[in-house]
PDB file of C-alpha atoms in Angstrom:
ATOM      1  CA  LEU B  22    -150.488  36.297  80.194  1.00 67.00           C
ATOM      2  CA  VAL B  23    -154.099  37.390  79.665  1.00 79.00           C
ATOM      3  CA  ASP B  24    -156.598  34.598  78.972  1.00 86.00           C
ATOM      4  CA  VAL B  25    -159.827  36.600  78.698  1.00 87.00           C
ATOM      5  CA  VAL B  26    -160.644  40.253  78.016  1.00 89.00           C
ATOM      6  CA  LEU B  27    -164.262  41.203  78.690  1.00 85.00           C
ATOM      7  CA  THR B  28    -166.055  44.493  78.054  1.00 85.00           C
ATOM      8  CA  PHE B  29    -169.218  45.489  79.871  1.00 82.00           C
ATOM      9  CA  ASP B  30    -171.074  48.074  77.794  1.00 78.00           C
ATOM     10  CA  GLY B  31    -174.474  49.558  77.109  1.00 73.00           C
ATOM     11  CA  ASP B  32    -176.397  52.796  76.755  1.00 72.00           C
ATOM     12  CA  GLN B  33    -176.136  54.996  79.867  1.00 72.00           C
ATOM     13  CA  SER B  34    -179.883  55.676  79.715  1.00 71.00           C
ATOM     14  CA  SER B  35    -180.714  51.956  79.700  1.00 74.00           C
ATOM     15  CA  ARG B  36    -180.493  49.367  82.475  1.00 80.00           C
ATOM     16  CA  LEU B  37    -179.476  46.709  79.980  1.00 80.00           C
ATOM     17  CA  ARG B  38    -175.792  45.821  79.710  1.00 82.00           C
ATOM     18  CA  MET B  39    -174.004  43.459  77.336  1.00 81.00           C
ATOM     19  CA  ILE B  40    -170.806  41.640  78.203  1.00 83.00           C
ATOM     20  CA  ARG B  41    -168.567  40.733  75.262  1.00 81.00           C
ATOM     21  CA  ALA B  42    -165.252  38.919  74.965  1.00 82.00           C
ATOM     22  CA  THR B  43    -162.609  40.552  72.783  1.00 81.00           C
ATOM     23  CA  LYS B  44    -160.053  37.879  73.662  1.00 82.00           C
ATOM     24  CA  ASN B  45    -160.650  34.361  74.943  1.00 81.00           C
ATOM     25  CA  ARG B  46    -157.736  31.954  74.744  1.00 82.00           C
ATOM     26  CA  HIS B  47    -159.790  28.901  75.710  1.00 80.00           C
ATOM     27  CA  GLY B  48    -163.153  29.683  74.096  1.00 80.00           C
ATOM     28  CA  PRO B  49    -165.093  31.649  71.485  1.00 79.00           C
ATOM     29  CA  VAL B  50    -165.343  35.440  71.358  1.00 77.00           C
ATOM     30  CA  ASP B  51    -168.779  35.568  69.724  1.00 75.00           C
ATOM     31  CA  GLU B  52    -170.729  34.705  72.876  1.00 78.00           C
ATOM     32  CA  VAL B  53    -172.631  37.615  74.444  1.00 80.00           C
ATOM     33  CA  GLY B  54    -174.086  37.860  77.936  1.00 82.00           C
ATOM     34  CA  CYS B  55    -177.043  40.101  78.726  1.00 84.00           C
ATOM     35  CA  PHE B  56    -177.582  41.615  82.184  1.00 87.00           C
ATOM     36  CA  ASP B  57    -180.037  43.975  83.876  1.00 86.00           C
ATOM     37  CA  LEU B  58    -178.929  46.612  86.391  1.00 86.00           C
ATOM     38  CA  ALA B  59    -181.639  45.814  88.927  1.00 84.00           C
ATOM     39  CA  GLU B  60    -182.116  47.364  92.363  1.00 85.00           C
ATOM     40  CA  ASP B  61    -180.577  44.324  94.060  1.00 86.00           C
ATOM     41  CA  GLY B  62    -177.578  44.098  91.730  1.00 86.00           C
ATOM     42  CA  ILE B  63    -176.668  42.825  88.274  1.00 87.00           C
ATOM     43  CA  VAL B  64    -179.125  40.147  87.166  1.00 88.00           C
ATOM     44  CA  GLU B  65    -178.722  37.883  84.161  1.00 86.00           C
ATOM     45  CA  VAL B  66    -181.299  38.254  81.376  1.00 82.00           C
ATOM     46  CA  PRO B  67    -181.507  34.802  79.760  1.00 78.00           C
ATOM     47  CA  ASP B  68    -183.830  35.962  76.953  1.00 73.00           C
ATOM     48  CA  PRO B  69    -183.479  39.659  76.046  1.00 75.00           C
ATOM     49  CA  THR B  70    -185.944  39.387  73.144  1.00 70.00           C
ATOM     50  CA  GLY B  71    -188.158  42.454  73.157  1.00 72.00           C
ATOM     51  CA  ARG B  72    -185.769  44.634  75.167  1.00 72.00           C
ATOM     52  CA  PHE B  73    -184.753  46.515  72.000  1.00 77.00           C
ATOM     53  CA  VAL B  74    -188.284  47.031  70.668  1.00 81.00           C
ATOM     54  CA  SER B  75    -190.643  49.772  71.842  1.00 79.00           C
ATOM     55  CA  ARG B  76    -194.302  49.146  72.542  1.00 72.00           C
ATOM     56  CA  HIS B  77    -196.406  51.854  70.920  1.00 70.00           C
ATOM     57  CA  GLN B  78    -199.998  52.411  71.934  1.00 68.00           C
ATOM     58  CA  SER B  79    -200.744  52.944  68.246  1.00 73.00           C
ATOM     59  CA  ARG B  80    -198.751  52.278  65.100  1.00 77.00           C
ATOM     60  CA  VAL B  81    -196.459  55.139  64.108  1.00 87.00           C
ATOM     61  CA  SER B  82    -194.432  56.087  61.063  1.00 91.00           C
ATOM     62  CA  GLY B  83    -190.649  56.158  60.959  1.00 92.00           C
ATOM     63  CA  THR B  84    -190.066  52.784  62.632  1.00 92.00           C
ATOM     64  CA  CYS B  85    -189.066  49.328  61.446  1.00 92.00           C
ATOM     65  CA  VAL B  86    -188.029  46.130  63.211  1.00 90.00           C
ATOM     66  CA  THR B  87    -185.125  43.955  62.112  1.00 90.00           C
ATOM     67  CA  VAL B  88    -183.322  40.868  63.398  1.00 85.00           C
ATOM     68  CA  THR B  89    -179.711  41.301  64.417  1.00 81.00           C
ATOM     69  CA  MET B  90    -177.104  38.907  65.727  1.00 76.00           C
ATOM     70  CA  GLU B  91    -175.490  39.637  69.084  1.00 73.00           C
ATOM     71  CA  GLY B  92    -172.774  37.015  69.126  1.00 70.00           C
ATOM     72  CA  ARG B  93    -174.650  33.797  68.400  1.00 73.00           C
ATOM     73  CA  ARG B  94    -177.928  35.193  69.710  1.00 74.00           C
ATOM     74  CA  PRO B  95    -180.610  36.546  67.319  1.00 78.00           C
ATOM     75  CA  LEU B  96    -182.394  39.602  68.716  1.00 81.00           C
ATOM     76  CA  LEU B  97    -185.257  41.774  67.526  1.00 85.00           C
ATOM     77  CA  ALA B  98    -184.183  45.411  67.269  1.00 89.00           C
ATOM     78  CA  GLU B  99    -186.222  48.446  66.332  1.00 92.00           C
ATOM     79  CA  ILE B 100    -184.879  51.305  64.233  1.00 94.00           C
ATOM     80  CA  GLN B 101    -186.497  54.717  64.524  1.00 95.00           C
ATOM     81  CA  ALA B 102    -186.086  57.590  62.075  1.00 96.00           C
ATOM     82  CA  LEU B 103    -187.130  61.227  62.099  1.00 95.00           C
ATOM     83  CA  VAL B 104    -186.900  63.450  59.034  1.00 95.00           C
ATOM     84  CA  ALA B 105    -187.528  67.198  59.325  1.00 94.00           C
ATOM     85  CA  PRO B 106    -186.928  70.244  57.088  1.00 91.00           C
ATOM     86  CA  SER B 107    -183.598  71.923  57.760  1.00 89.00           C
ATOM     87  CA  PRO B 108    -183.158  75.712  57.926  1.00 87.00           C
ATOM     88  CA  ALA B 109    -179.403  75.266  57.486  1.00 84.00           C
ATOM     89  CA  SER B 110    -177.558  74.911  54.210  1.00 85.00           C
ATOM     90  CA  THR B 111    -175.944  71.726  55.523  1.00 88.00           C
ATOM     91  CA  PRO B 112    -178.641  69.498  57.062  1.00 91.00           C
ATOM     92  CA  ARG B 113    -177.786  67.688  60.252  1.00 93.00           C
ATOM     93  CA  ARG B 114    -177.343  63.897  60.273  1.00 93.00           C
ATOM     94  CA  ALA B 115    -177.392  62.181  63.664  1.00 95.00           C
ATOM     95  CA  VAL B 116    -177.050  58.423  64.127  1.00 95.00           C
ATOM     96  CA  VAL B 117    -177.188  56.495  67.419  1.00 91.00           C
ATOM     97  CA  GLY B 118    -176.488  52.790  67.668  1.00 88.00           C
ATOM     98  CA  MET B 119    -175.298  52.302  64.088  1.00 92.00           C
ATOM     99  CA  GLU B 120    -172.405  53.263  61.855  1.00 93.00           C
ATOM    100  CA  ALA B 121    -173.045  56.796  60.589  1.00 95.00           C
ATOM    101  CA  ALA B 122    -171.222  56.264  57.277  1.00 94.00           C
ATOM    102  CA  ARG B 123    -173.433  53.272  56.461  1.00 93.00           C
ATOM    103  CA  VAL B 124    -176.621  55.203  57.224  1.00 95.00           C
ATOM    104  CA  ASN B 125    -175.425  58.058  54.985  1.00 94.00           C
ATOM    105  CA  MET B 126    -174.878  55.557  52.161  1.00 93.00           C
ATOM    106  CA  ILE B 127    -178.439  54.255  52.579  1.00 93.00           C
ATOM    107  CA  LEU B 128    -179.752  57.843  52.461  1.00 94.00           C
ATOM    108  CA  ALA B 129    -177.857  58.386  49.203  1.00 92.00           C
ATOM    109  CA  VAL B 130    -179.405  55.243  47.690  1.00 90.00           C
ATOM    110  CA  LEU B 131    -182.896  56.401  48.714  1.00 90.00           C
ATOM    111  CA  GLU B 132    -182.303  59.868  47.265  1.00 90.00           C
ATOM    112  CA  ARG B 133    -180.791  58.864  43.932  1.00 86.00           C
ATOM    113  CA  ARG B 134    -182.500  55.561  43.138  1.00 81.00           C
ATOM    114  CA  ALA B 135    -185.884  55.610  44.892  1.00 83.00           C
ATOM    115  CA  GLY B 136    -186.721  59.299  44.558  1.00 86.00           C
ATOM    116  CA  ILE B 137    -187.098  59.789  48.318  1.00 89.00           C
ATOM    117  CA  ARG B 138    -185.881  63.326  48.923  1.00 89.00           C
ATOM    118  CA  VAL B 139    -183.811  63.695  52.051  1.00 90.00           C
ATOM    119  CA  GLY B 140    -181.042  65.978  50.785  1.00 88.00           C
ATOM    120  CA  GLY B 141    -182.530  69.159  52.263  1.00 88.00           C
ATOM    121  CA  SER B 142    -183.775  67.578  55.470  1.00 93.00           C
ATOM    122  CA  GLU B 143    -182.330  66.774  58.850  1.00 95.00           C
ATOM    123  CA  VAL B 144    -182.275  63.017  59.431  1.00 96.00           C
ATOM    124  CA  TYR B 145    -182.081  61.316  62.806  1.00 97.00           C
ATOM    125  CA  VAL B 146    -181.714  57.537  63.035  1.00 96.00           C
ATOM    126  CA  SER B 147    -181.562  55.663  66.319  1.00 94.00           C
ATOM    127  CA  THR B 148    -181.947  52.192  67.761  1.00 91.00           C
ATOM    128  CA  VAL B 149    -184.178  51.417  70.742  1.00 86.00           C
ATOM    129  CA  GLY B 150    -182.886  50.363  74.153  1.00 77.00           C
ATOM    130  CA  GLY B 151    -179.245  51.156  73.458  1.00 74.00           C
ATOM    131  CA  ALA B 152    -178.847  48.395  70.869  1.00 79.00           C
ATOM    132  CA  ARG B 153    -175.663  48.597  68.804  1.00 82.00           C
ATOM    133  CA  LEU B 154    -176.218  47.249  65.301  1.00 88.00           C
ATOM    134  CA  THR B 155    -173.233  46.216  63.191  1.00 85.00           C
ATOM    135  CA  ASP B 156    -174.957  43.542  61.107  1.00 83.00           C
ATOM    136  CA  PRO B 157    -175.433  44.838  57.509  1.00 86.00           C
ATOM    137  CA  THR B 158    -178.787  43.039  57.281  1.00 85.00           C
ATOM    138  CA  ALA B 159    -180.249  45.992  59.232  1.00 90.00           C
ATOM    139  CA  ASP B 160    -179.812  48.206  56.140  1.00 91.00           C
ATOM    140  CA  LEU B 161    -183.266  47.494  54.722  1.00 89.00           C
ATOM    141  CA  ALA B 162    -184.929  48.334  58.042  1.00 92.00           C
ATOM    142  CA  VAL B 163    -183.111  51.698  58.037  1.00 94.00           C
ATOM    143  CA  ALA B 164    -184.296  52.391  54.475  1.00 92.00           C
ATOM    144  CA  ILE B 165    -187.899  51.522  55.370  1.00 92.00           C
ATOM    145  CA  ALA B 166    -187.840  53.593  58.575  1.00 94.00           C
ATOM    146  CA  VAL B 167    -186.482  56.660  56.747  1.00 95.00           C
ATOM    147  CA  ALA B 168    -188.892  56.271  53.802  1.00 92.00           C
ATOM    148  CA  SER B 169    -191.761  55.832  56.256  1.00 93.00           C
ATOM    149  CA  ALA B 170    -190.754  59.011  58.092  1.00 94.00           C
ATOM    150  CA  VAL B 171    -190.537  61.008  54.840  1.00 93.00           C
ATOM    151  CA  SER B 172    -193.940  59.870  53.554  1.00 90.00           C
ATOM    152  CA  ASN B 173    -195.545  59.740  57.027  1.00 90.00           C
ATOM    153  CA  THR B 174    -196.760  56.259  56.125  1.00 88.00           C
ATOM    154  CA  VAL B 175    -197.028  53.559  58.771  1.00 88.00           C
ATOM    155  CA  PRO B 176    -195.290  50.294  57.758  1.00 85.00           C
ATOM    156  CA  PRO B 177    -197.403  47.114  57.874  1.00 83.00           C
ATOM    157  CA  HIS B 178    -198.063  45.619  61.280  1.00 79.00           C
ATOM    158  CA  ARG B 179    -195.513  42.986  62.430  1.00 80.00           C
ATOM    159  CA  LEU B 180    -193.168  43.767  59.537  1.00 84.00           C
ATOM    160  CA  VAL B 181    -189.609  42.538  60.127  1.00 85.00           C
ATOM    161  CA  ALA B 182    -187.095  43.669  57.482  1.00 87.00           C
ATOM    162  CA  MET B 183    -183.699  42.113  56.807  1.00 85.00           C
ATOM    163  CA  GLY B 184    -181.374  42.857  53.917  1.00 83.00           C
ATOM    164  CA  GLU B 185    -178.079  44.533  53.115  1.00 84.00           C
ATOM    165  CA  VAL B 186    -178.316  47.554  50.819  1.00 85.00           C
ATOM    166  CA  GLY B 187    -175.502  48.266  48.375  1.00 79.00           C
ATOM    167  CA  PRO B 188    -174.806  51.495  46.463  1.00 78.00           C
ATOM    168  CA  HIS B 189    -174.832  49.802  43.034  1.00 70.00           C
ATOM    169  CA  PRO B 190    -177.556  47.838  41.227  1.00 57.00           C
ATOM    170  CA  GLU B 191    -175.530  44.652  40.981  1.00 55.00           C
ATOM    171  CA  ARG B 192    -176.226  41.859  43.432  1.00 50.00           C
ATOM    172  CA  HIS B 193    -173.214  40.297  45.102  1.00 48.00           C
ATOM    173  CA  ARG B 194    -172.495  37.873  47.909  1.00 49.00           C
ATOM    174  CA  PRO B 195    -170.040  39.308  50.436  1.00 46.00           C
ATOM    175  CA  VAL B 196    -167.657  37.377  52.642  1.00 44.00           C
ATOM    176  CA  SER B 197    -170.290  37.077  55.372  1.00 46.00           C
ATOM    177  CA  GLY B 198    -172.462  34.968  53.065  1.00 46.00           C
ATOM    178  CA  ILE B 199    -175.340  37.471  53.194  1.00 47.00           C
ATOM    179  CA  THR B 200    -176.714  38.346  49.792  1.00 47.00           C
ATOM    180  CA  THR B 201    -176.823  42.093  49.161  1.00 48.00           C
ATOM    181  CA  LEU B 202    -180.125  43.424  47.853  1.00 50.00           C
ATOM    182  CA  ASP B 203    -179.743  45.185  44.540  1.00 53.00           C
ATOM    183  CA  VAL B 204    -181.315  48.624  44.031  1.00 53.00           C
ATOM    184  CA  PRO B 205    -184.415  47.384  42.102  1.00 57.00           C
ATOM    185  CA  GLU B 206    -185.185  44.962  44.945  1.00 56.00           C
ATOM    186  CA  VAL B 207    -184.935  47.712  47.552  1.00 57.00           C
ATOM    187  CA  HIS B 208    -187.107  49.982  45.418  1.00 58.00           C
ATOM    188  CA  ALA B 209    -189.651  47.208  44.863  1.00 59.00           C
ATOM    189  CA  ALA B 210    -189.879  46.638  48.615  1.00 59.00           C
ATOM    190  CA  LEU B 211    -190.544  50.345  49.214  1.00 58.00           C
ATOM    191  CA  ARG B 212    -193.221  50.375  46.510  1.00 62.00           C
ATOM    192  CA  VAL B 213    -194.973  47.316  47.930  1.00 55.00           C
ATOM    193  CA  LEU B 214    -195.042  48.997  51.342  1.00 55.00           C
ATOM    194  CA  GLY B 215    -196.458  52.184  49.798  1.00 57.00           C
ATOM    195  CA  LEU B 216    -193.434  54.249  50.805  1.00 57.00           C
ATOM    196  CA  THR B 217    -192.601  55.493  47.303  1.00 57.00           C
ATOM    197  CA  SER B 218    -194.487  55.797  44.037  1.00 51.00           C
ATOM    198  CA  ARG B 219    -191.601  56.785  41.793  1.00 52.00           C
ATOM    199  CA  PRO B 220    -190.407  54.273  39.172  1.00 50.00           C
ATOM    200  CA  ALA B 221    -187.002  52.748  39.767  1.00 47.00           C
ATOM    201  CA  GLN B 222    -184.186  54.884  38.406  1.00 49.00           C
ATOM    202  CA  SER B 223    -181.404  53.546  36.219  1.00 44.00           C
ATOM    203  CA  THR B 224    -177.749  53.857  36.990  1.00 42.00           C
ATOM    204  CA  GLY B 225    -177.447  56.916  34.751  1.00 42.00           C
ATOM    205  CA  SER B 226    -177.654  60.524  35.803  1.00 39.00           C
ATOM    206  CA  PRO B 227    -180.555  61.479  38.075  1.00 38.00           C
ATOM    207  CA  GLU B 228    -183.524  63.323  36.606  1.00 36.00           C
TER     208      GLU B 228
END
């Protein structure tokens, strides 16, 4: 009989490790422990806030900070994006720390609805510090980071973006209780931030 199953994971290039319970017969499975691989052994990190955010000497484009939930613990996490012209007929898409299919859906929304052209470009999206983001509220931060990289525009200082992005204009409330941003809201956010100047596109065929 197994009471508890724990996994100890993290990015190999980072000293930070997260311990998660996938089975706990006598307690919750949404508690997460954070540890540092220090020189004198594994040390608990009681407050990992800031471990998943880089500290730039100057503000740069292609980055956006969001708030994600690791178990019951809210953490700041930074998303970085790089968009470059592709010499290949099929541009490369590389995603680290997030679900690749979800990032591809966000790219499609940006291309079709917000007029942000990424179809002929290579797109690289990554989290900082080995963070693994599964919370859909990180969608808006991905959209802002990619749009910022395309336009080479630096997002406002201390911006923190949270919001789920759906492929259709209708707003809905999923099982998680998080309200999905509709396409006009996402587009309005990008316009306010100066990341696109194109009017919002309807659900019909693209121009």
